[in-house]
Short mmCIF file of C-alpha atoms in Angstrom, two decimals:
data_model
loop_
_atom_site.label_atom_id
_atom_site.label_comp_id
_atom_site.label_asym_id
_atom_site.label_seq_id
_atom_site.Cartn_x
_atom_site.Cartn_y
_atom_site.Cartn_z
CA MET A 1 -26.31 -2.55 -3.85
CA GLN A 2 -23.95 -3.30 -1.24
CA VAL A 3 -19.71 -3.37 -1.02
CA VAL A 4 -17.53 -5.99 0.70
CA LEU A 5 -14.81 -4.74 1.75
CA LEU A 6 -11.05 -7.16 2.83
CA ALA A 7 -9.77 -5.61 5.51
CA ALA A 8 -9.10 -8.86 8.26
CA GLY A 9 -5.22 -10.32 8.84
CA GLN A 10 -1.30 -9.03 9.02
CA SER A 11 0.30 -10.83 5.60
CA SER A 12 3.60 -11.48 6.89
CA ARG A 13 4.64 -10.33 3.87
CA PHE A 14 3.91 -6.53 4.23
CA TYR A 15 6.34 -7.02 7.40
CA PRO A 16 7.67 -4.08 8.57
CA PHE A 17 3.32 -2.75 8.18
CA ASN A 18 2.07 -5.50 9.14
CA LYS A 19 0.86 -4.59 13.03
CA GLU A 20 -2.05 -3.15 11.60
CA HIS A 21 -3.95 -3.56 8.86
CA LYS A 22 -2.70 -2.73 5.37
CA SER A 23 -5.22 -0.42 4.10
CA LEU A 24 -5.19 1.53 7.50
CA ILE A 25 -1.72 2.55 6.64
CA SER A 26 -2.46 7.19 6.23
CA VAL A 27 -1.11 7.76 2.42
CA MET A 28 -1.92 11.44 1.34
CA GLY A 29 -3.01 12.64 4.43
CA LYS A 30 -6.15 9.48 4.77
CA SER A 31 -6.57 5.14 5.24
CA ILE A 32 -6.45 3.84 2.58
CA ILE A 33 -9.56 2.20 2.95
CA VAL A 34 -11.63 5.78 3.21
CA HIS A 35 -9.45 6.13 -0.70
CA THR A 36 -11.29 3.01 -1.30
CA ILE A 37 -14.12 3.91 -0.42
CA GLU A 38 -14.95 7.37 -1.59
CA SER A 39 -13.57 5.76 -4.67
CA ILE A 40 -16.31 3.22 -4.77
CA ASN A 41 -18.96 5.61 -3.91
CA LYS A 42 -18.02 8.66 -6.29
CA LYS A 43 -17.81 6.02 -9.55
CA SER A 44 -21.13 3.89 -8.24
CA GLY A 45 -23.26 5.55 -5.65
CA ILE A 46 -23.48 3.05 -4.14
CA GLU A 47 -23.67 3.50 -0.15
CA LYS A 48 -24.07 0.21 1.58
CA PHE A 49 -20.68 -0.42 2.94
CA LEU A 50 -19.27 -3.94 4.62
CA ILE A 51 -15.95 -4.37 6.32
CA VAL A 52 -14.81 -7.55 7.24
CA THR A 53 -11.79 -6.86 10.04
CA ASP A 54 -10.26 -9.14 12.43
CA PRO A 55 -11.02 -8.69 16.57
CA LYS A 56 -9.15 -5.41 17.41
CA ASN A 57 -11.55 -3.90 14.69
CA GLU A 58 -9.20 -0.47 14.16
CA ALA A 59 -11.27 0.25 11.48
CA ARG A 60 -14.14 1.28 13.31
CA GLN A 61 -11.69 4.29 14.54
CA ILE A 62 -10.72 5.63 11.12
CA LEU A 63 -14.07 5.17 9.98
CA GLY A 64 -16.98 4.49 12.38
CA ASP A 65 -20.46 4.67 11.01
CA GLY A 66 -19.07 5.94 7.36
CA SER A 67 -21.65 9.49 8.16
CA ASP A 68 -18.75 11.44 7.60
CA LEU A 69 -18.19 9.64 4.43
CA GLY A 70 -21.62 10.25 3.12
CA VAL A 71 -22.42 6.48 3.52
CA LYS A 72 -23.54 3.72 5.94
CA VAL A 73 -20.84 1.47 7.65
CA GLU A 74 -21.10 -2.14 9.14
CA TYR A 75 -19.16 -4.67 10.96
CA VAL A 76 -17.77 -7.98 10.34
CA ILE A 77 -15.18 -10.10 12.84
CA LEU A 78 -13.58 -12.37 11.14
CA GLU A 79 -12.00 -14.06 14.42
CA LYS A 80 -9.60 -16.25 12.62
CA PRO A 81 -8.72 -15.11 8.81
CA THR A 82 -8.60 -18.31 7.37
CA GLY A 83 -9.10 -16.98 3.43
CA MET A 84 -12.03 -15.25 1.68
CA GLY A 85 -14.01 -18.17 1.90
CA ASP A 86 -14.51 -17.76 5.60
CA ALA A 87 -14.20 -13.42 5.55
CA LEU A 88 -17.69 -13.87 2.71
CA LEU A 89 -19.04 -16.38 4.58
CA ALA A 90 -19.01 -14.49 8.27
CA ALA A 91 -21.19 -11.68 5.94
CA GLU A 92 -23.55 -14.25 4.91
CA LYS A 93 -26.56 -12.64 6.98
CA LYS A 94 -25.90 -8.77 6.42
CA ILE A 95 -26.01 -9.10 2.68
CA PHE A 96 -29.53 -8.64 1.28
CA ASP A 97 -28.45 -7.78 -2.84
CA ASN A 98 -26.06 -8.60 -4.72
CA PHE A 99 -22.88 -6.96 -4.41
CA PHE A 100 -19.16 -6.55 -5.10
CA LEU A 101 -16.70 -8.37 -3.02
CA VAL A 102 -13.00 -5.77 -2.54
CA HIS A 103 -9.63 -5.84 -1.06
CA SER A 104 -10.22 -2.06 0.64
CA TYR A 105 -6.57 -1.56 -1.30
CA HIS A 106 -8.58 -0.58 -4.58
CA VAL A 107 -8.25 2.98 -4.36
CA ASP A 108 -8.36 2.11 -8.16
CA PHE A 109 -11.74 0.77 -8.52
CA PRO A 110 -12.98 3.42 -10.54
CA GLU A 111 -10.43 2.66 -14.04
CA ILE A 112 -11.47 -1.54 -12.88
CA VAL A 113 -15.53 -0.88 -13.49
CA GLU A 114 -14.82 1.12 -16.46
CA ASN A 115 -16.69 -1.42 -19.15
CA PHE A 116 -19.35 -2.90 -16.37
CA ASP A 117 -22.52 -1.74 -16.29
CA LEU A 118 -23.44 -0.83 -12.84
CA GLU A 119 -26.42 0.38 -13.87
CA ASN A 120 -28.13 -2.69 -14.44
CA PRO A 121 -25.16 -6.07 -14.69
CA SER A 122 -26.60 -8.79 -15.46
CA ASP A 123 -23.56 -11.60 -14.74
CA SER A 124 -21.56 -11.77 -11.71
CA THR A 125 -18.16 -11.07 -13.14
CA LEU A 126 -14.63 -10.85 -11.76
CA PHE A 127 -12.19 -8.61 -13.61
CA ILE A 128 -8.76 -9.83 -14.88
CA LYS A 129 -5.92 -8.50 -16.73
CA LYS A 130 -3.28 -9.95 -19.40
CA GLU A 131 -0.22 -10.35 -17.54
CA LYS A 132 3.44 -12.12 -18.49
CA ASP A 133 4.17 -12.79 -15.31
CA ILE A 134 1.24 -13.94 -13.12
CA THR A 135 3.17 -15.64 -10.30
CA GLY A 136 2.01 -15.61 -7.04
CA PHE A 137 -1.83 -14.11 -8.38
CA GLY A 138 -4.71 -16.49 -9.05
CA ILE A 139 -5.48 -17.04 -12.55
CA VAL A 140 -8.70 -18.00 -14.79
CA THR A 141 -9.33 -19.62 -18.37
CA LEU A 142 -11.79 -18.05 -20.56
CA ASP A 143 -14.73 -18.85 -23.71
CA GLY A 144 -15.07 -15.82 -24.79
CA LYS A 145 -16.61 -13.79 -22.02
CA SER A 146 -17.36 -17.04 -20.27
CA VAL A 147 -14.98 -18.47 -16.64
CA THR A 148 -14.23 -21.99 -17.65
CA SER A 149 -12.17 -22.58 -14.11
CA VAL A 150 -10.86 -20.55 -11.50
CA VAL A 151 -7.38 -21.42 -10.61
CA GLU A 152 -4.71 -19.68 -6.98
CA LYS A 153 -1.83 -19.34 -7.83
CA PRO A 154 -1.08 -22.52 -9.30
CA GLU A 155 2.33 -23.61 -9.32
CA ASN A 156 2.88 -23.77 -13.29
CA SER A 157 0.85 -21.24 -14.25
CA SER A 158 2.20 -19.88 -18.03
CA SER A 159 1.04 -23.36 -19.47
CA LEU A 160 -3.13 -22.81 -18.39
CA SER A 161 -3.57 -18.69 -19.03
CA ASP A 162 -2.11 -15.50 -18.73
CA ASN A 163 -5.27 -14.20 -17.11
CA LYS A 164 -4.21 -12.53 -13.30
CA ILE A 165 -7.96 -11.94 -11.82
CA VAL A 166 -7.20 -8.43 -10.07
CA GLY A 167 -9.71 -8.55 -6.57
CA ILE A 168 -12.47 -7.21 -7.17
CA TYR A 169 -16.13 -9.59 -7.51
CA PHE A 170 -19.36 -8.38 -8.62
CA LEU A 171 -21.10 -11.29 -7.36
CA LYS A 172 -24.79 -12.12 -6.96
CA LYS A 173 -26.30 -13.28 -4.12
CA ASP A 174 -26.94 -17.21 -5.44
CA PHE A 175 -22.97 -17.64 -5.09
CA ILE A 176 -22.81 -17.63 -1.68
CA PRO A 177 -24.51 -21.97 -1.69
CA THR A 178 -21.81 -22.37 -3.62
CA LEU A 179 -20.00 -21.21 -1.21
CA LYS A 180 -20.78 -23.05 1.35
CA LYS A 181 -20.99 -26.10 -0.55
CA ILE A 182 -17.23 -26.10 -0.14
CA LYS A 183 -15.52 -27.02 2.61
CA PRO A 184 -13.73 -25.30 4.23
CA GLU A 185 -9.83 -24.06 3.64
CA HIS A 186 -7.94 -20.97 2.88
CA TYR A 187 -8.75 -21.18 -0.63
CA SER A 188 -12.12 -22.18 -0.01
CA PHE A 189 -13.49 -18.98 -2.14
CA GLU A 190 -10.83 -19.89 -5.61
CA LYS A 191 -12.66 -23.61 -5.22
CA ALA A 192 -16.49 -22.57 -4.86
CA LEU A 193 -15.62 -19.54 -7.64
CA ASP A 194 -14.46 -22.52 -10.70
CA GLU A 195 -17.48 -24.54 -8.92
CA TYR A 196 -19.60 -21.05 -10.13
CA ALA A 197 -17.32 -20.74 -13.55
CA LYS A 198 -18.73 -25.44 -14.06
CA GLN A 199 -22.38 -23.67 -13.29
CA GLY A 200 -21.64 -21.54 -16.32
CA LYS A 201 -22.73 -18.58 -14.35
CA LEU A 202 -19.58 -16.43 -14.74
CA LYS A 203 -17.75 -14.37 -16.66
CA ALA A 204 -15.05 -12.57 -16.34
CA GLU A 205 -14.43 -8.47 -17.74
CA VAL A 206 -10.98 -8.05 -18.76
CA ILE A 207 -9.26 -4.81 -17.98
CA LYS A 208 -6.30 -2.45 -19.85
CA SER A 209 -4.95 0.09 -16.85
CA ASP A 210 -2.61 -0.62 -14.64
CA THR A 211 -3.91 -2.37 -11.12
CA VAL A 212 -2.82 -1.02 -8.19
CA THR A 213 -1.91 -4.00 -6.12
CA LEU A 214 -0.33 -3.84 -2.52
CA LYS A 215 1.00 -7.12 -1.82
CA TYR A 216 4.60 -6.11 -0.60
CA PRO A 217 5.38 -2.52 1.01
CA TRP A 218 7.21 -1.06 -1.63
CA ASP A 219 3.47 -1.37 -3.50
CA LEU A 220 2.72 1.57 -1.42
CA LEU A 221 5.31 3.11 -3.65
CA GLY A 222 2.68 2.24 -6.53
CA LEU A 223 -0.57 2.97 -5.05
CA LYS A 224 0.79 6.72 -3.49
CA ASN A 225 1.58 7.81 -7.38
CA TYR A 226 -1.81 6.44 -8.56
CA LEU A 227 -3.38 8.88 -5.44
CA LEU A 228 -1.12 11.79 -6.98
CA SER A 229 -1.96 11.32 -10.24
CA HIS A 230 -5.26 12.18 -9.57
CA ALA A 231 -5.19 14.73 -7.06
CA LYS A 232 -5.44 18.15 -7.83
CA LYS A 233 -3.86 21.16 -7.04
CA SER A 234 -4.51 22.22 -3.34
CA ILE A 235 -2.42 25.32 -1.26
CA SER A 236 -3.82 25.50 1.75
CA LEU A 237 -4.57 29.17 3.11
CA LYS A 238 -3.06 28.30 6.81
CA ALA A 239 0.38 26.91 5.61
CA SER A 240 3.24 28.93 6.16
CA ILE A 241 5.54 29.23 3.29
CA SER A 242 8.09 31.04 2.26
CA ASP A 243 8.47 33.81 -0.38
CA SER A 244 12.11 31.92 -1.45
CA ALA A 245 10.12 28.32 -1.36
CA LYS A 246 9.52 27.53 -4.62
CA LEU A 247 7.07 24.91 -5.82
CA GLU A 248 5.77 23.91 -8.82
CA GLY A 249 3.39 21.30 -10.39
CA LEU A 250 0.84 19.24 -8.63
CA ILE A 251 1.16 19.76 -5.00
CA ILE A 252 -0.78 19.66 -2.02
CA VAL A 253 0.33 21.42 0.79
CA GLU A 254 -2.15 20.93 4.09
CA ASP A 255 -2.70 23.03 6.96
CA GLY A 256 -0.03 24.10 9.80
CA ALA A 257 2.89 22.93 7.15
CA VAL A 258 5.56 24.87 7.09
CA ILE A 259 8.17 25.12 4.24
CA SER A 260 11.19 27.47 4.28
CA ASP A 261 13.79 29.60 2.90
CA ASN A 262 14.81 28.32 -0.47
CA SER A 263 13.18 24.69 0.33
CA ILE A 264 12.62 23.57 -3.57
CA ILE A 265 9.08 21.68 -3.84
CA LYS A 266 8.35 19.47 -7.03
CA GLY A 267 5.92 17.92 -7.99
CA PRO A 268 3.81 15.74 -7.66
CA CYS A 269 4.06 16.11 -4.11
CA PHE A 270 1.19 16.16 -1.17
CA ILE A 271 2.80 17.80 2.40
CA GLY A 272 0.60 17.27 5.34
CA LYS A 273 -0.55 19.01 8.24
CA ASN A 274 1.94 20.52 10.51
CA VAL A 275 4.76 19.26 8.27
CA PHE A 276 8.07 21.34 8.59
CA VAL A 277 10.21 21.33 5.47
CA GLY A 278 13.77 22.86 6.75
CA THR A 279 16.07 25.74 4.54
CA ASN A 280 17.80 24.00 1.46
CA SER A 281 15.46 20.91 1.03
CA LEU A 282 14.19 19.66 -1.52
CA VAL A 283 11.46 17.68 -2.46
CA ARG A 284 10.37 15.73 -5.73
CA ASP A 285 8.86 14.04 -7.29
CA GLY A 286 6.13 12.34 -5.75
CA SER A 287 7.35 12.15 -2.38
CA CYS A 288 4.56 11.91 0.32
CA LEU A 289 5.75 13.38 3.79
CA GLU A 290 2.11 12.63 6.26
CA GLU A 291 1.06 14.47 9.42
CA ASN A 292 4.01 16.57 11.26
CA VAL A 293 7.09 14.53 10.28
CA LYS A 294 9.92 17.18 10.36
CA VAL A 295 12.10 17.65 8.00
CA GLY A 296 15.69 19.32 8.73
CA ALA A 297 18.01 21.46 6.24
CA PHE A 298 19.95 20.27 2.41
CA MET A 299 17.73 17.01 2.75
CA GLU A 300 16.08 15.49 -0.30
CA ILE A 301 13.51 13.19 -0.62
CA LYS A 302 12.40 11.56 -4.15
CA ASN A 303 9.96 8.95 -4.24
CA SER A 304 9.12 7.99 -1.29
CA LEU A 305 6.79 8.31 2.01
CA VAL A 306 7.44 9.23 5.25
CA MET A 307 5.07 7.72 7.85
CA GLU A 308 3.11 10.31 10.83
CA GLY A 309 5.74 11.86 13.18
CA THR A 310 9.00 11.07 11.66
CA THR A 311 12.06 13.49 11.89
CA PHE A 312 14.85 13.90 9.68
CA HIS A 313 18.04 15.83 9.44
CA SER A 314 19.64 16.03 6.39
CA GLY A 315 20.70 13.85 3.92
CA TYR A 316 19.12 11.75 0.99
CA LEU A 317 15.86 9.75 0.55
CA GLY A 318 15.13 8.15 -2.97
CA ASP A 319 12.70 5.53 -3.48
CA SER A 320 11.83 4.11 0.25
CA LEU A 321 9.70 4.00 2.95
CA ILE A 322 9.88 5.38 6.22
CA GLY A 323 7.30 3.60 9.47
CA LYS A 324 6.09 6.58 12.18
CA ASP A 325 8.11 8.29 15.01
CA CYS A 326 11.30 7.54 13.89
CA LYS A 327 14.07 9.92 14.57
CA ILE A 328 16.50 9.74 12.02
CA GLY A 329 20.77 11.65 12.47
CA SER A 330 22.30 14.15 9.44
CA GLN A 331 24.12 12.51 7.14
CA PHE A 332 21.22 9.84 6.74
CA ASN A 333 21.51 8.60 2.68
CA THR A 334 19.78 5.63 1.10
CA ALA A 335 21.05 4.49 -2.36
CA ASN A 336 18.90 3.18 -4.53
CA VAL A 337 19.58 1.65 -7.47
CA ARG A 338 22.16 -1.58 -7.43
CA LEU A 339 25.64 -0.31 -9.33
CA ASP A 340 24.39 -3.15 -11.77
CA ARG A 341 21.64 -1.49 -12.59
CA GLY A 342 20.36 -4.88 -12.40
CA ASN A 343 15.91 -4.90 -10.46
CA VAL A 344 15.83 -4.46 -6.60
CA ARG A 345 16.10 -8.17 -4.86
CA VAL A 346 14.36 -8.05 -1.00
CA LEU A 347 14.33 -10.83 1.34
CA VAL A 348 11.45 -11.54 2.80
CA ASN A 349 10.07 -14.87 4.75
CA ASP A 350 13.92 -16.31 4.24
CA LYS A 351 12.71 -16.43 0.13
CA LYS A 352 14.50 -13.01 -2.57
CA ILE A 353 11.93 -11.78 -4.10
CA ASP A 354 12.30 -9.62 -7.58
CA THR A 355 11.09 -6.36 -7.23
CA GLY A 356 10.54 -5.38 -10.75
CA MET A 357 12.12 -2.11 -9.82
CA LYS A 358 15.24 -0.64 -10.91
CA TYR A 359 15.32 1.94 -7.78
CA LEU A 360 14.27 0.91 -4.59
CA GLY A 361 15.96 2.41 -1.37
CA GLY A 362 15.65 1.18 2.04
CA ILE A 363 11.65 -0.06 3.43
CA VAL A 364 12.09 1.36 7.62
CA GLY A 365 9.63 0.23 10.13
CA ASN A 366 8.78 2.52 13.12
CA ASP A 367 10.12 3.89 16.14
CA VAL A 368 13.63 3.94 14.26
CA LEU A 369 16.41 5.85 15.68
CA VAL A 370 19.05 6.29 13.22
CA GLY A 371 22.82 7.78 14.69
CA GLY A 372 24.64 10.58 12.21
CA ASN A 373 26.05 9.20 8.62
CA VAL A 374 24.11 5.99 8.22
CA SER A 375 23.41 4.68 5.08
CA VAL A 376 20.89 1.66 4.07
CA MET A 377 21.72 -0.05 1.13
CA PRO A 378 18.70 -0.84 -1.81
CA GLY A 379 16.10 -2.95 -0.77
CA VAL A 380 16.66 -3.22 3.25
CA ILE A 381 14.76 -3.61 5.31
CA VAL A 382 14.36 -2.38 8.91
CA GLY A 383 11.86 -3.68 11.65
CA ASP A 384 10.83 -1.38 14.63
CA ASN A 385 12.09 -0.38 17.22
CA VAL A 386 15.60 -0.75 16.02
CA ASN A 387 18.31 1.27 17.04
CA ILE A 388 20.88 2.04 14.37
CA GLY A 389 24.48 3.32 15.46
CA PRO A 390 26.34 6.42 13.59
CA SER A 391 28.81 6.05 10.64
CA THR A 392 27.43 2.43 9.90
CA THR A 393 26.19 0.54 6.22
CA VAL A 394 22.90 -1.71 6.30
CA MET A 395 23.58 -4.36 3.81
CA LYS A 396 21.43 -6.23 5.63
CA ASN A 397 17.42 -6.74 7.07
CA ILE A 398 17.92 -5.86 10.66
CA PRO A 399 15.35 -7.99 12.69
CA PRO A 400 12.09 -5.90 14.80
CA ASN A 401 13.49 -5.07 18.85
CA THR A 402 17.82 -4.90 18.32
CA VAL A 403 20.11 -2.87 17.93
CA PHE A 404 22.16 -2.69 15.05
CA TYR A 405 25.71 -0.62 14.68
CA THR A 406 29.20 -1.34 13.33
CA LYS A 407 31.86 -1.28 15.63
CA PHE A 408 35.06 0.59 14.88
CA LYS A 409 38.67 -0.04 16.43
CA GLU A 410 40.12 3.54 17.72
CA HIS A 411 43.58 3.17 17.50
CA VAL A 412 45.54 5.82 19.07
CA GLU A 413 50.03 5.43 18.84
CA LYS A 414 52.90 8.16 19.74
CA SER A 415 54.10 10.98 17.33
CA ARG A 416 57.30 9.92 15.63
CA LYS A 417 57.35 13.26 15.40
#
């Protein structure tokens, strides 16, 4: 059996972290695609992986031939990311067996296939979950376990079905001829599934566990929390931890990390290689500090992902995402909840998206420079290579490659005394 992993294309919805494929982002010291391969291999024993990627093929730099992970990895280059159908047809010549087709962020593969017969699968199967709100997802209609139709993102999905496709498919090789008969377009894969279902060849497996998705950047928080919930406590002997520091709960501390005097780490948390946590700082509740992150004194970080090489002084970071190589001044604060306690809404592609989250702070891209005393409001996105001046409150999204600051008017007059 083989696994075809989809790792091509850039998603405008994933801005500002869409310069590389989202599965290449590092969480807990490994790229997401590595977590996915490891989880699939551990659960199923499958060793053959086919990665469909774009011409840059950055996945190869991370995975190589797969030998470091105990698997065999091959690559298929998709010149233009025009949909799952084209991706699968590009891989056709290297598909020699029945196969799983998996989005490369599905680190939760083991839970999704928990009740599926991996040893002797008899039918092509897609995995579905019943949801109240399935806006923006493909859906299926069923007759028992048999799929009767597949519809990709219908305008009025609630009237058709509440069965959401979760993005993992087990397909027999005879699905390929059906796909080849469909006119090439963005949703040719879904149309082929629909035709395949009408031939009586497609079953559905209903899952009950929550699933990982990675449609928007804030979904990284859920993926991070999933990985932390499945991690084991590990404190490197090559880390330097002050005697006055307190570590509570499930915590991973990697080589070269420094945790300074009176700092508190409340798990679950991940402290990556060569991370520095300054004096009297608090890191808590699902925070991940990736390699070479520096946190100054008197900083609090809660349920946030901070990517490689970013530095802070002091302040509060809550329920936020911070990109690579940012330099952030003192008293940086993210507001992470609306005053009316409603769901945080984020402007994506000129459309306000309801995140469904009561708590969400800032989303900051790579190479951002931030002056002192800056505040970022809930759900605000800051693009790459932005300079934010001191004493600025960021109330709206900032486009990349810009300078953003609040103007102050000086007033000087002679004292009346």
